[in-house]
RNA sequence: GUGGGUGUAGCUCAGAGGCAGAGCGCUAGACUGUGGAUCUAGGUGCCGGGGGUUCAAUUCCCCUCACCCACCCCA
């Protein structure tokens, strides 16, 4: 028989790893709850145009990485490559903006991009994201950054810091793009091929190029912060002050520009110390909601790349069942089933096996399960109306009357 | 999309144009109802797939697929 294999770019998250995921999910959920964010679940499939309009059809995500298809009725659909567009779509569609001045939402689920697989990068990958809609003040930017900071701290990633920058409002951005072009026009032949095409499509991205020659050419270009309008400048200043007061570690990074078109003003990424791949990133998108047909609603949010987060976080201690139940003989197995139920009802994790194996083999299974306690029930014990309880780490074994076994075992096993 | 690396036992990997290897794990026994430690014994297998060169290919050549890494992109 031929073995089926996972399709390229897809990955299984196996036991041993799922514990890590669940731990991360738990910390994240506890954190957003403290800030009173509520979950929004959207479908994995959306109209293709939704993403083209929000992310920008010039971007790589849309032009080469999206899973698109037609359904049986010829609708043009796509597997979501990110979460924000769907959240905004649902926000607009549900009339949520009528009900509250500020909506605090989070989402979690798989996203799809046809990328070449790499470390921490898969074609189906998971993002956890937070979106705050309806808040204009930089204090809201600081709030979502604080959420991310809290998550990183609680997951013991071994230190992290934020990169922060501003892209300004659309006016500032356009002005700055013009400035970059005027700086680089005369030296365009010294730029890499990619950057030459970026000159037209998204000149800001040239600042982010890793090519040495490109870096050389962009070195003297002034920071965008020097040409911001009064409002954008104030916004960034207030945010910085707020982050300072909260004690959140950050660096202002001139070359931090986001690849998605919808960002305005604040953009940020969080890095694990000593790592240059961002674990999570986000920013403000004040024009997206209206651009997708909603009321004029400023917004800010971030998304965590779960696979990346998993690679930088501390592993939780593995969970081990509390007790292993060994039964020999069918009568003992019947009685054992009752004991197992009784223990589980009292919150004790019990593992057992139903194969008729010699005690030696069963003990080996118990050992391998990593349990501290082992209950043994065979014909001899049945006859005498007792159950053996063995402490696997000390080797000490006691005999307990079957009638009181569950209560006694709970006492021993529960610390 | 570009570049590099790797595919051999369940796992980690060594190997060489001529019998397929080690460590770990696994199974059994020493110990017949007690796990871990020790000793002894044991099977580990389409050497990723296809083609070519050769008397002979797991080894050399070509193609292909998969995985890993970097770039790119992005979280």
Coordinates of C-alpha atoms (C1' of nucleotides) in Angstrom, one line a residue:
Chain A
X1 CA 0.0 0.0 0.0
X2 CA 1.2 3.4 -0.8
X3 CA 1.7 5.7 2.1
X4 CA 0.0 9.1 1.9
X5 CA 2.0 12.1 2.9
X6 CA 1.1 15.5 3.9
X7 CA 0.9 17.9 1.1
X8 CA 3.8 20.3 0.7
X9 CA 3.7 23.2 3.1
X10 CA 1.2 21.5 5.4
X11 CA 2.2 20.3 8.8
X12 CA 0.8 18.1 11.5
X13 CA 1.1 19.3 15.1
X14 CA 1.7 16.1 17.0
X15 CA 1.3 15.2 20.7
X16 CA 4.4 16.5 22.4
X17 CA 4.0 19.7 20.4
X18 CA 0.3 20.3 20.9
X19 CA 1.0 20.7 24.6
X20 CA 3.1 23.7 23.7
X21 CA 0.4 25.1 21.5
X22 CA -2.2 24.7 24.2
X23 CA 0.0 26.4 26.7
X24 CA 0.5 29.4 24.3
X25 CA -3.2 29.5 23.6
X26 CA -4.0 29.5 27.2
X27 CA -1.7 32.4 28.0
X28 CA -2.9 34.4 25.1
X29 CA -6.6 33.9 25.9
X30 CA -6.1 34.8 29.5
X31 CA -4.3 37.9 28.5
X32 CA -6.9 39.2 26.0
X33 CA -9.5 38.5 28.5
X34 CA -7.9 40.9 31.0
X35 CA -8.3 43.6 28.4
X36 CA -11.9 42.5 27.7
X37 CA -11.5 41.5 24.0
X38 CA -14.1 39.2 22.6
X39 CA -13.7 36.5 20.0
X40 CA -14.9 36.8 16.5
X41 CA -14.8 33.7 14.3
X42 CA -14.9 34.2 10.6
X43 CA -14.9 31.7 7.7
X44 CA -11.7 30.5 6.1
X45 CA -13.1 31.3 2.7
X46 CA -13.9 34.8 1.5
X47 CA -14.5 36.5 -1.8
X48 CA -11.1 36.9 -3.4
X49 CA -11.8 40.6 -4.0
X50 CA -12.0 41.3 -0.3
X51 CA -8.3 40.6 0.1
X52 CA -7.3 42.2 -3.2
X53 CA -9.0 45.4 -2.0
X54 CA -7.6 45.4 1.5
X55 CA -4.1 44.0 1.2
X56 CA -3.4 45.6 -2.1
X57 CA -3.2 43.7 -5.4
X58 CA 0.3 44.8 -6.0
X59 CA 1.5 42.9 -2.9
X60 CA 3.2 39.5 -3.1
X61 CA 0.5 38.0 -0.9
X62 CA -2.1 38.8 -3.4
X63 CA -0.2 38.5 -6.7
X64 CA 1.5 35.2 -6.0
X65 CA 0.7 33.6 -2.7
X66 CA -3.0 33.4 -2.4
X67 CA -4.9 30.1 -2.7
X68 CA -7.7 31.1 -5.1
X69 CA -10.4 29.0 -6.8
X70 CA -13.9 29.1 -8.2
X71 CA -16.7 27.2 -6.6
X72 CA -19.4 25.3 -8.6
X73 CA -21.3 28.5 -9.3
X74 CA -18.2 30.3 -10.6
X75 CA -17.8 32.6 -7.6
X76 CA -14.2 33.8 -7.2
X77 CA -13.1 32.8 -3.8
X78 CA -9.9 32.6 -1.8
X79 CA -8.6 30.9 1.3
X80 CA -7.8 33.8 3.7
X81 CA -4.1 34.8 3.7
X82 CA -4.6 36.9 6.9
X83 CA -7.3 37.8 9.3
X84 CA -7.8 41.5 9.4
X85 CA -9.8 41.8 6.2
X86 CA -12.3 39.2 7.4
X87 CA -12.7 40.9 10.7
X88 CA -13.4 44.2 9.1
X89 CA -15.8 42.6 6.6
X90 CA -17.7 41.0 9.5
X91 CA -17.6 44.2 11.5
X92 CA -19.2 46.1 8.7
X93 CA -21.7 43.5 7.8
X94 CA -22.9 42.9 11.3
X95 CA -23.6 46.5 12.1
X96 CA -21.3 46.2 15.1
X97 CA -20.1 49.7 14.7
X98 CA -23.5 51.0 15.6
X99 CA -23.6 49.3 18.9
X100 CA -20.3 50.3 20.5
X101 CA -18.0 53.2 20.2
X102 CA -15.0 50.9 20.5
X103 CA -15.0 47.2 19.5
X104 CA -12.3 45.0 21.0
X105 CA -12.1 41.8 19.0
X106 CA -9.7 38.8 18.7
X107 CA -9.6 35.9 16.3
X108 CA -7.6 32.7 16.0
X109 CA -7.3 30.2 13.2
X110 CA -5.5 28.9 10.1
X111 CA -4.3 31.2 7.3
X112 CA -3.1 30.1 3.9
X113 CA -0.3 31.4 1.7
X114 CA 1.4 29.6 -1.1
X115 CA 4.9 30.3 0.1
X116 CA 8.0 28.2 -0.1
X117 CA 8.1 26.3 3.3
X118 CA 10.8 27.3 5.7
X119 CA 11.6 27.5 9.4
X120 CA 8.4 28.6 11.1
X121 CA 6.7 29.2 7.8
X122 CA 4.1 26.9 6.3
X123 CA 1.4 27.2 3.7
X124 CA -1.2 26.6 6.3
X125 CA -0.2 28.5 9.4
X126 CA -2.0 29.9 12.4
X127 CA -2.5 33.4 13.4
X128 CA -3.8 34.9 16.6
X129 CA -4.9 38.5 16.1
X130 CA -6.4 41.4 18.0
X131 CA -8.3 44.2 16.3
X132 CA -9.5 47.3 18.1
X133 CA -12.0 49.2 16.0
X134 CA -13.3 52.7 16.6
X135 CA -10.4 54.1 18.6
X136 CA -8.4 57.1 17.3
X137 CA -6.2 57.9 20.2
X138 CA -2.6 56.7 20.3
X139 CA -3.5 55.2 23.7
X140 CA -5.3 52.5 21.8
X141 CA -2.1 51.8 19.9
X142 CA -0.3 51.5 23.2
X143 CA -3.0 49.2 24.5
X144 CA -2.7 46.6 21.8
X145 CA 1.1 46.8 22.1
X146 CA 0.8 46.2 25.8
X147 CA -1.3 43.1 25.2
X148 CA 1.4 41.7 23.0
X149 CA 4.1 42.7 25.5
X150 CA 2.1 40.9 28.2
X151 CA 1.8 37.8 26.1
X152 CA 5.5 37.7 25.4
X153 CA 6.4 38.2 29.0
X154 CA 4.1 35.4 30.2
X155 CA 5.3 33.0 27.7
X156 CA 8.9 33.4 28.8
X157 CA 10.4 33.9 25.4
X158 CA 13.7 34.9 27.0
X159 CA 13.4 38.6 26.3
X160 CA 11.8 40.6 23.6
X161 CA 11.6 44.1 22.2
X162 CA 9.4 46.0 19.9
X163 CA 10.3 47.8 16.7
X164 CA 8.1 50.8 16.2
X165 CA 7.7 53.3 13.4
X166 CA 5.0 55.4 11.8
X167 CA 4.0 55.5 8.1
X168 CA 1.9 58.6 8.6
X169 CA -1.5 59.3 7.2
X170 CA -2.0 58.8 3.4
X171 CA -0.9 62.4 2.8
X172 CA 2.3 62.0 4.8
X173 CA 3.0 58.7 3.2
X174 CA 2.7 60.0 -0.3
X175 CA 4.8 63.0 0.5
X176 CA 7.5 60.7 1.9
X177 CA 7.3 58.3 -1.1
X178 CA 8.0 61.3 -3.3
X179 CA 11.0 62.2 -1.2
X180 CA 12.4 58.8 -1.4
X181 CA 12.0 58.7 -5.2
X182 CA 13.7 62.1 -5.6
X183 CA 16.7 60.8 -3.5
X184 CA 17.1 57.6 -5.4
X185 CA 16.2 58.6 -8.9
X186 CA 19.8 59.6 -9.8
X187 CA 21.3 56.4 -8.3
X188 CA 18.6 53.9 -9.4
X189 CA 21.2 51.8 -11.2
X190 CA 22.9 51.1 -7.9
X191 CA 19.7 49.5 -6.5
X192 CA 18.9 45.9 -6.8
X193 CA 16.4 44.6 -9.3
X194 CA 13.7 44.3 -6.7
X195 CA 14.1 47.8 -5.5
X196 CA 14.0 49.2 -9.0
X197 CA 10.5 47.8 -9.4
X198 CA 9.7 48.9 -5.8
X199 CA 10.4 52.5 -6.9
X200 CA 7.0 52.7 -8.6
X201 CA 4.9 50.2 -6.6
X202 CA 6.0 50.8 -3.0
X203 CA 9.0 53.0 -2.6
X204 CA 8.9 52.8 1.2
X205 CA 9.8 49.1 1.0
X206 CA 13.2 50.0 -0.4
X207 CA 14.1 51.1 3.1
X208 CA 13.7 47.6 4.2
X209 CA 15.9 46.0 1.6
X210 CA 18.8 43.9 2.9
X211 CA 21.0 44.4 -0.1
X212 CA 24.2 46.2 0.9
X213 CA 24.2 48.5 -2.0
X214 CA 20.6 49.5 -1.5
X215 CA 21.3 50.1 2.2
X216 CA 24.2 52.4 1.2
X217 CA 21.9 54.4 -1.1
X218 CA 19.2 54.9 1.5
X219 CA 21.4 55.7 4.4
X220 CA 21.1 59.5 4.0
X221 CA 17.4 59.6 3.3
X222 CA 15.8 61.5 6.2
X223 CA 13.4 59.7 8.5
X224 CA 9.7 59.9 7.7
X225 CA 9.3 61.4 11.1
X226 CA 10.9 64.6 9.9
X227 CA 8.2 65.3 7.4
X228 CA 5.1 64.2 9.2
X229 CA 2.1 66.5 9.4
X230 CA 1.3 67.9 12.8
X231 CA -1.3 65.4 13.6
X232 CA 0.8 62.3 12.7
X233 CA 3.7 63.7 14.5
X234 CA 1.8 64.3 17.7
X235 CA 0.3 60.8 17.4
X236 CA 3.7 59.2 17.3
X237 CA 5.0 61.4 20.1
X238 CA 2.2 60.5 22.4
X239 CA 2.5 56.8 21.6
X240 CA 6.2 56.9 22.4
X241 CA 5.6 58.6 25.7
X242 CA 3.0 56.1 26.6
X243 CA 5.2 53.1 25.9
X244 CA 7.9 54.8 28.0
X245 CA 5.6 55.1 30.9
X246 CA 4.4 51.5 30.6
X247 CA 8.1 50.4 30.5
X248 CA 7.6 48.5 27.2
X249 CA 11.0 47.9 25.5
X250 CA 11.0 49.3 22.1
X251 CA 13.3 50.8 19.4
X252 CA 12.2 53.3 16.8
X253 CA 13.1 51.7 13.5
X254 CA 13.2 53.9 10.5
X255 CA 13.2 51.0 8.1
X256 CA 10.2 49.3 9.6
X257 CA 7.6 49.4 6.9
X258 CA 4.8 46.9 6.5
X259 CA 4.0 45.0 3.4
X260 CA 0.3 45.3 3.6
X261 CA -1.2 48.4 2.0
X262 CA -3.7 49.2 4.6
X263 CA -1.4 50.4 7.4
X264 CA -1.4 54.1 8.4
X265 CA 0.5 55.8 11.1
X266 CA 1.7 53.4 13.8
X267 CA 3.4 50.1 12.7
X268 CA 5.2 47.7 15.0
X269 CA 6.8 44.3 15.2
X270 CA 7.9 42.3 18.2
X271 CA 11.1 40.3 18.1
X272 CA 12.6 37.8 20.5
X273 CA 16.0 39.2 21.6
X274 CA 18.7 38.2 19.3
X275 CA 16.4 37.1 16.6
X276 CA 15.6 39.1 13.5
X277 CA 12.4 37.4 12.4
X278 CA 9.3 39.1 13.8
X279 CA 7.1 36.9 16.0
X280 CA 4.1 39.2 15.7
X281 CA 3.4 42.5 13.9
X282 CA 0.7 45.0 13.5
X283 CA -0.3 48.6 13.2
X284 CA -3.0 51.1 12.7
X285 CA -5.3 51.0 9.7
X286 CA -7.5 54.1 9.8
X287 CA -8.8 53.9 6.3
X288 CA -9.5 50.2 5.8
X289 CA -12.9 50.0 7.4
X290 CA -14.3 52.7 5.1
X291 CA -12.4 51.4 2.2
X292 CA -14.3 48.2 2.6
X293 CA -17.6 49.9 2.7
X294 CA -18.1 50.7 6.4
X295 CA -18.4 53.9 8.3
X296 CA -15.2 55.9 8.8
X297 CA -13.6 54.0 11.6
X298 CA -10.1 54.2 12.8
X299 CA -8.6 50.9 13.9
X300 CA -5.4 49.2 15.2
X301 CA -4.4 45.6 15.7
X302 CA -1.7 43.0 15.4
X303 CA -1.3 39.3 14.5
X304 CA 0.9 36.7 16.1
X305 CA 2.5 34.1 13.9
X306 CA 1.8 31.1 16.1
X307 CA 4.4 28.8 14.6
X308 CA 7.0 31.4 15.2
X309 CA 5.9 32.1 18.7
X310 CA 6.1 28.4 19.4
X311 CA 9.7 28.2 18.2
X312 CA 10.8 31.0 20.6
X313 CA 8.8 30.2 23.7
X314 CA 9.7 28.0 26.7
X315 CA 8.3 24.5 26.7
X316 CA 5.8 23.8 29.4
X317 CA 6.4 20.8 31.7
X318 CA 4.9 17.7 30.1
X319 CA 1.7 16.5 31.7
X320 CA 1.8 13.0 32.9
X321 CA -1.2 10.8 34.0
X322 CA -1.4 10.5 37.7
X323 CA -2.1 6.8 37.9
X324 CA -1.7 3.7 35.8
X325 CA -4.1 0.9 36.4
X326 CA -2.9 -2.7 35.8
X327 CA -5.5 -5.4 35.7
X328 CA -4.9 -9.1 35.2
X329 CA -7.8 -11.3 34.3
X330 CA -11.2 -10.4 33.0
X331 CA -12.8 -10.3 36.5
X332 CA -10.2 -7.8 37.6
X333 CA -10.7 -5.8 34.4
X334 CA -14.4 -5.4 35.2
X335 CA -13.7 -4.3 38.7
X336 CA -10.8 -2.1 37.5
X337 CA -13.2 -0.3 35.1
X338 CA -15.2 0.8 38.1
X339 CA -12.1 2.0 39.9
X340 CA -11.0 4.0 36.9
X341 CA -14.3 5.7 36.6
X342 CA -14.4 6.5 40.3
X343 CA -10.9 8.1 40.2
X344 CA -11.6 10.0 37.0
X345 CA -14.8 11.4 38.5
X346 CA -12.6 12.8 41.3
X347 CA -10.3 14.5 38.8
X348 CA -7.5 11.9 38.6
X349 CA -6.1 11.1 35.2
X350 CA -6.0 7.4 34.8
X351 CA -4.4 5.4 32.1
X352 CA -4.8 1.7 31.5
X353 CA -4.5 -1.0 28.9
X354 CA -7.0 -3.7 28.1
X355 CA -4.6 -6.3 26.7
X356 CA -3.9 -9.5 28.6
X357 CA -0.2 -9.1 29.2
X358 CA 2.1 -10.4 31.9
X359 CA 2.5 -8.1 34.9
X360 CA 6.0 -7.5 33.9
X361 CA 4.9 -6.0 30.6
X362 CA 2.1 -4.1 32.2
X363 CA 4.6 -2.5 34.7
X364 CA 6.8 -1.5 31.9
X365 CA 3.9 0.2 30.3
X366 CA 3.2 2.0 33.5
X367 CA 6.8 3.1 33.8
X368 CA 6.8 4.3 30.2
X369 CA 3.6 6.3 30.9
X370 CA 5.7 8.2 33.4
X371 CA 3.2 7.9 36.2
X372 CA 4.1 8.2 39.9
X373 CA 1.3 5.8 41.0
X374 CA 0.3 2.4 39.8
X375 CA -2.7 0.4 41.0
X376 CA -2.5 -3.3 40.6
X377 CA -5.5 -5.7 40.6
X378 CA -5.2 -9.4 39.8
X379 CA -6.8 -12.6 40.9
X380 CA -5.1 -12.7 44.2
X381 CA -6.2 -9.3 45.1
X382 CA -9.8 -10.0 43.9
X383 CA -9.9 -13.0 46.2
X384 CA -8.8 -11.0 49.2
X385 CA -10.8 -7.9 48.3
X386 CA -7.8 -5.6 48.1
X387 CA -6.1 -3.4 45.5
X388 CA -2.4 -2.7 45.5
X389 CA -1.2 0.9 45.2
X390 CA 2.5 1.2 44.3
X391 CA 4.5 4.4 44.4
X392 CA 6.7 4.1 41.3
X393 CA 9.4 6.5 42.4
X394 CA 10.0 4.9 45.8
X395 CA 8.9 1.3 44.9
X396 CA 6.9 1.1 48.0
X397 CA 3.6 -0.8 47.7
X398 CA 0.6 -0.8 50.0
X399 CA -2.4 -3.0 50.2
X400 CA -5.8 -1.2 50.4
X401 CA -9.2 -2.6 50.9
X402 CA -11.1 -2.5 47.6
X403 CA -14.1 -0.8 49.3
X404 CA -12.0 2.2 50.3
X405 CA -9.5 2.2 47.5
X406 CA -10.8 5.2 45.6
X407 CA -10.9 7.5 48.6
X408 CA -7.5 6.3 49.8
X409 CA -6.0 6.6 46.4
X410 CA -7.3 10.1 45.9
X411 CA -5.6 11.1 49.2
X412 CA -2.3 9.7 48.1
X413 CA -2.3 10.8 44.5
X414 CA -3.6 14.3 45.0
X415 CA -0.9 16.4 46.6
Chain B
rG1 C1' 10.2 32.6 -7.4
rU2 C1' 16.2 32.2 -6.5
rG3 C1' 20.3 29.8 -4.1
rG4 C1' 22.5 25.9 -0.9
rG5 C1' 22.2 21.3 2.0
rU6 C1' 20.1 16.4 3.1
rG7 C1' 17.3 11.7 1.8
rU8 C1' 20.3 4.5 4.5
rA9 C1' 16.7 0.4 10.6
rG10 C1' 11.2 3.1 14.7
rC11 C1' 14.9 7.5 16.0
rU12 C1' 20.0 9.9 15.5
rC13 C1' 23.4 9.0 12.0
rA14 C1' 28.2 6.4 9.8
rG15 C1' 29.5 3.9 5.3
rA16 C1' 31.6 2.2 0.5
rG17 C1' 31.6 0.3 -7.2
rG18 C1' 31.2 -6.4 -4.9
rC19 C1' 27.5 -10.2 2.2
rA20 C1' 23.7 -3.5 4.7
rG21 C1' 26.5 -0.9 9.6
rA22 C1' 26.7 1.6 14.8
rG23 C1' 24.3 3.9 19.0
rC24 C1' 19.6 4.5 21.1
rG25 C1' 15.0 2.2 21.0
rC26 C1' 12.2 -2.3 20.5
rU27 C1' 11.3 -7.9 21.6
rA28 C1' 12.6 -12.1 24.6
rG29 C1' 15.4 -14.4 28.6
rA30 C1' 18.4 -14.2 33.3
rC31 C1' 13.9 -12.7 37.2
rU32 C1' 7.1 -18.1 35.8
rG33 C1' 2.9 -11.6 39.7
rU34 C1' 6.3 -6.1 39.7
rG35 C1' 8.9 -1.0 36.0
rG36 C1' 13.8 1.6 36.0
rA37 C1' 19.9 -0.7 36.6
rU38 C1' 23.0 -4.8 34.5
rC39 C1' 24.1 -9.0 31.4
rU40 C1' 22.7 -12.3 27.2
rA41 C1' 20.1 -13.3 22.7
rG42 C1' 17.1 -11.4 18.5
rG43 C1' 14.3 -9.1 13.6
rU44 C1' 15.5 -4.5 12.4
rG45 C1' 15.8 -2.3 5.7
rC46 C1' 12.3 -1.2 -1.9
rC47 C1' 19.8 2.5 1.1
rG48 C1' 13.3 8.6 -1.4
rG49 C1' 11.4 7.4 -6.7
rG50 C1' 12.6 6.9 -12.1
rG51 C1' 16.3 6.4 -15.8
rG52 C1' 21.5 5.8 -17.4
rU53 C1' 26.8 3.9 -17.1
rU54 C1' 28.8 -1.0 -15.5
rC55 C1' 29.8 -8.0 -15.3
rA56 C1' 28.0 -5.6 -10.8
rA57 C1' 25.0 0.8 -8.4
rU58 C1' 22.6 1.9 -2.0
rU59 C1' 27.6 4.1 -3.9
rC60 C1' 29.1 7.2 -10.2
rC61 C1' 25.9 10.3 -13.8
rC62 C1' 21.1 12.5 -15.3
rC63 C1' 16.0 13.6 -14.0
rU64 C1' 12.4 13.8 -10.3
rC65 C1' 10.1 14.2 -5.5
rA66 C1' 10.3 15.3 -0.4
rC67 C1' 12.4 17.6 3.8
rC68 C1' 15.8 21.3 5.9
rC69 C1' 18.3 26.2 5.6
rA70 C1' 18.9 31.1 3.6
rC71 C1' 17.0 34.9 0.2
rC72 C1' 12.3 36.7 -1.2
rC73 C1' 7.7 37.5 1.3
rC74 C1' 5.5 37.9 5.9
rA75 C1' 3.5 36.8 11.1

